[in-house]
Short mmCIF file of C-alpha atoms in Angstrom, two decimals:
data_model
loop_
_atom_site.label_atom_id
_atom_site.label_comp_id
_atom_site.label_asym_id
_atom_site.label_seq_id
_atom_site.Cartn_x
_atom_site.Cartn_y
_atom_site.Cartn_z
CA MET O 1 5.61 24.88 20.51
CA ASN O 2 6.36 27.40 17.76
CA GLU O 3 6.59 30.82 19.38
CA GLY O 4 6.36 32.47 15.96
CA LEU O 5 2.73 31.50 15.37
CA ASP O 6 0.16 34.23 15.84
CA ILE O 7 -2.80 32.16 16.97
CA ASP O 8 -4.96 35.16 17.87
CA SER O 9 -4.60 36.63 14.36
CA ALA O 10 -5.31 33.26 12.80
CA ARG O 11 -8.51 32.87 14.83
CA GLN O 12 -9.69 36.41 14.08
CA ALA O 13 -9.03 36.21 10.35
CA ARG O 14 -12.07 36.16 8.10
CA PRO O 15 -10.93 34.19 5.04
CA TYR O 16 -14.32 34.34 3.31
CA SER O 17 -16.54 37.15 2.09
CA ARG O 18 -19.95 37.70 3.65
CA ASN O 19 -21.58 36.07 0.60
CA GLU O 20 -19.35 33.01 0.99
CA TYR O 21 -20.32 32.67 4.65
CA VAL O 22 -24.01 32.93 3.72
CA GLY O 23 -23.55 30.40 0.92
CA ARG O 24 -21.79 27.96 3.22
CA VAL O 25 -24.60 28.20 5.78
CA LEU O 26 -27.25 27.68 3.10
CA TRP O 27 -25.34 24.68 1.69
CA MET O 28 -25.09 23.24 5.21
CA LEU O 29 -28.87 23.56 5.57
CA ALA O 30 -29.46 21.94 2.16
CA TRP O 31 -26.89 19.21 2.79
CA PRO O 32 -29.39 16.63 4.17
CA LEU O 33 -31.28 16.81 0.83
CA PHE O 34 -28.06 15.67 -0.86
CA ARG O 35 -26.80 13.20 1.74
CA CYS O 36 -30.11 11.46 2.39
CA SER O 37 -31.11 11.08 -1.25
CA PRO O 38 -31.38 7.48 -2.49
CA ARG O 39 -28.28 6.20 -4.25
CA PRO O 40 -29.73 6.10 -7.82
CA LEU O 41 -30.86 9.77 -7.74
CA PHE O 42 -27.75 11.13 -9.45
CA GLY O 43 -29.84 13.71 -11.33
CA TRP O 44 -31.20 15.11 -8.06
CA ARG O 45 -27.70 15.59 -6.65
CA ARG O 46 -26.54 17.21 -9.92
CA PHE O 47 -29.51 19.58 -9.64
CA LEU O 48 -28.72 20.52 -6.03
CA LEU O 49 -25.08 21.19 -6.84
CA ARG O 50 -26.05 23.36 -9.81
CA CYS O 51 -28.43 25.32 -7.55
CA PHE O 52 -25.36 26.19 -5.47
CA GLY O 53 -23.26 27.26 -8.44
CA ALA O 54 -21.38 24.08 -9.30
CA GLN O 55 -20.64 23.49 -12.97
CA VAL O 56 -21.82 19.90 -13.47
CA GLY O 57 -21.74 18.17 -16.85
CA ARG O 58 -24.25 15.70 -18.20
CA ALA O 59 -24.49 12.12 -16.90
CA VAL O 60 -22.26 12.87 -13.89
CA ASN O 61 -22.59 10.35 -11.06
CA ILE O 62 -22.01 11.65 -7.56
CA TYR O 63 -22.80 9.29 -4.72
CA PRO O 64 -24.81 10.53 -1.73
CA SER O 65 -22.03 9.85 0.79
CA ALA O 66 -19.61 12.13 -1.10
CA ARG O 67 -18.90 15.32 0.83
CA ILE O 68 -18.55 18.48 -1.23
CA GLU O 69 -17.52 21.68 0.52
CA ILE O 70 -18.21 25.00 -1.22
CA PRO O 71 -19.95 23.58 -4.32
CA TRP O 72 -19.64 26.81 -6.33
CA GLN O 73 -15.92 26.03 -6.58
CA LEU O 74 -16.60 22.66 -8.30
CA ASP O 75 -16.45 22.14 -12.06
CA ILE O 76 -16.99 18.54 -13.17
CA GLY O 77 -17.09 17.38 -16.79
CA ASP O 78 -19.51 15.10 -18.61
CA GLU O 79 -19.77 11.47 -17.51
CA ALA O 80 -17.39 11.90 -14.57
CA SER O 81 -17.95 10.15 -11.27
CA ILE O 82 -17.37 10.93 -7.59
CA GLY O 83 -17.57 7.75 -5.52
CA GLU O 84 -18.64 6.83 -2.03
CA ASN O 85 -17.17 8.81 0.88
CA VAL O 86 -15.08 11.10 -1.33
CA LEU O 87 -14.22 14.47 0.22
CA VAL O 88 -14.00 17.38 -2.22
CA TYR O 89 -12.63 20.15 -0.03
CA SER O 90 -13.02 22.94 -2.56
CA LEU O 91 -11.72 25.98 -0.73
CA GLY O 92 -10.17 26.80 -4.10
CA PRO O 93 -11.36 25.70 -7.54
CA VAL O 94 -11.64 21.98 -8.17
CA ARG O 95 -11.88 20.87 -11.80
CA ILE O 96 -12.60 17.23 -12.63
CA GLY O 97 -12.39 16.43 -16.33
CA ALA O 98 -14.84 14.51 -18.47
CA ARG O 99 -15.08 10.76 -17.91
CA SER O 100 -12.78 10.90 -14.87
CA THR O 101 -13.40 8.85 -11.76
CA VAL O 102 -12.67 9.81 -8.18
CA SER O 103 -12.87 6.50 -6.30
CA HIS O 104 -14.12 5.69 -2.83
CA ASN O 105 -12.61 7.50 0.15
CA ALA O 106 -10.39 9.77 -1.96
CA HIS O 107 -9.75 13.34 -0.81
CA LEU O 108 -9.35 16.30 -3.16
CA CYS O 109 -8.07 19.23 -1.10
CA ALA O 110 -7.89 22.69 -2.67
CA GLY O 111 -6.86 24.61 0.41
CA SER O 112 -4.25 24.89 3.08
CA HIS O 113 -2.55 27.49 5.23
CA ASP O 114 0.70 29.34 4.65
CA TYR O 115 2.78 27.88 7.46
CA ARG O 116 5.55 30.42 6.73
CA ASP O 117 3.31 33.30 7.82
CA PRO O 118 2.73 33.50 11.61
CA ALA O 119 -0.95 34.41 10.99
CA LEU O 120 -1.46 31.18 8.97
CA PRO O 121 -3.51 32.79 6.16
CA LEU O 122 -5.73 30.54 4.09
CA LEU O 123 -4.37 29.48 0.70
CA ARG O 124 -6.91 28.52 -1.96
CA LEU O 125 -4.90 26.57 -4.49
CA PRO O 126 -6.73 24.82 -7.34
CA VAL O 127 -6.89 21.09 -7.91
CA THR O 128 -7.19 19.91 -11.49
CA VAL O 129 -7.95 16.37 -12.57
CA GLY O 130 -7.73 15.94 -16.33
CA ALA O 131 -10.11 14.10 -18.62
CA ASP O 132 -10.20 10.29 -18.52
CA ALA O 133 -8.18 10.20 -15.29
CA TRP O 134 -8.64 7.91 -12.32
CA ILE O 135 -8.05 8.98 -8.74
CA CYS O 136 -7.86 5.63 -6.98
CA ALA O 137 -9.44 4.71 -3.66
CA GLN O 138 -8.07 6.42 -0.55
CA SER O 139 -5.88 8.81 -2.56
CA PHE O 140 -5.04 12.33 -1.45
CA VAL O 141 -4.72 15.04 -4.10
CA GLY O 142 -3.38 18.19 -2.48
CA PRO O 143 -3.58 21.93 -3.12
CA GLY O 144 -2.13 23.05 -6.43
CA ALA O 145 -1.96 19.51 -7.86
CA VAL O 146 -2.56 18.81 -11.53
CA VAL O 147 -3.43 15.26 -12.54
CA GLY O 148 -3.01 14.95 -16.29
CA ASP O 149 -5.40 13.62 -18.88
CA GLY O 150 -5.56 9.85 -18.87
CA ALA O 151 -3.58 9.47 -15.65
#
């Protein structure tokens, strides 16, 4: 066990503002409207995400089993797609370029903790996926990653 960790400080830390906590609770309450929507209702899911501050381009396809945390941190370009069971853990900004595809069971993670600090403060590092890129099935794209255009 690492004696340098300050578990009490880590548990008492408040990494989000009051508005972010309220937004996360409201998104949690609205989540069933997203998750239980029929598969072809891509427009409905785009609408819900926009209601929570996401920047969502035209003709974006996001499947109902995709899990999006903190939607106001998501910016997704025209004609992009987020597949089945994708996790977009947008503690920090997540940008998905136009016509890009995030395939089934992929994980985009825009947050971590600073393991060098005993209090383990939250790091919100952006994830950027360029235009015309493909994140293949079961991939992990970590905090601070940049996937170039056409990759």
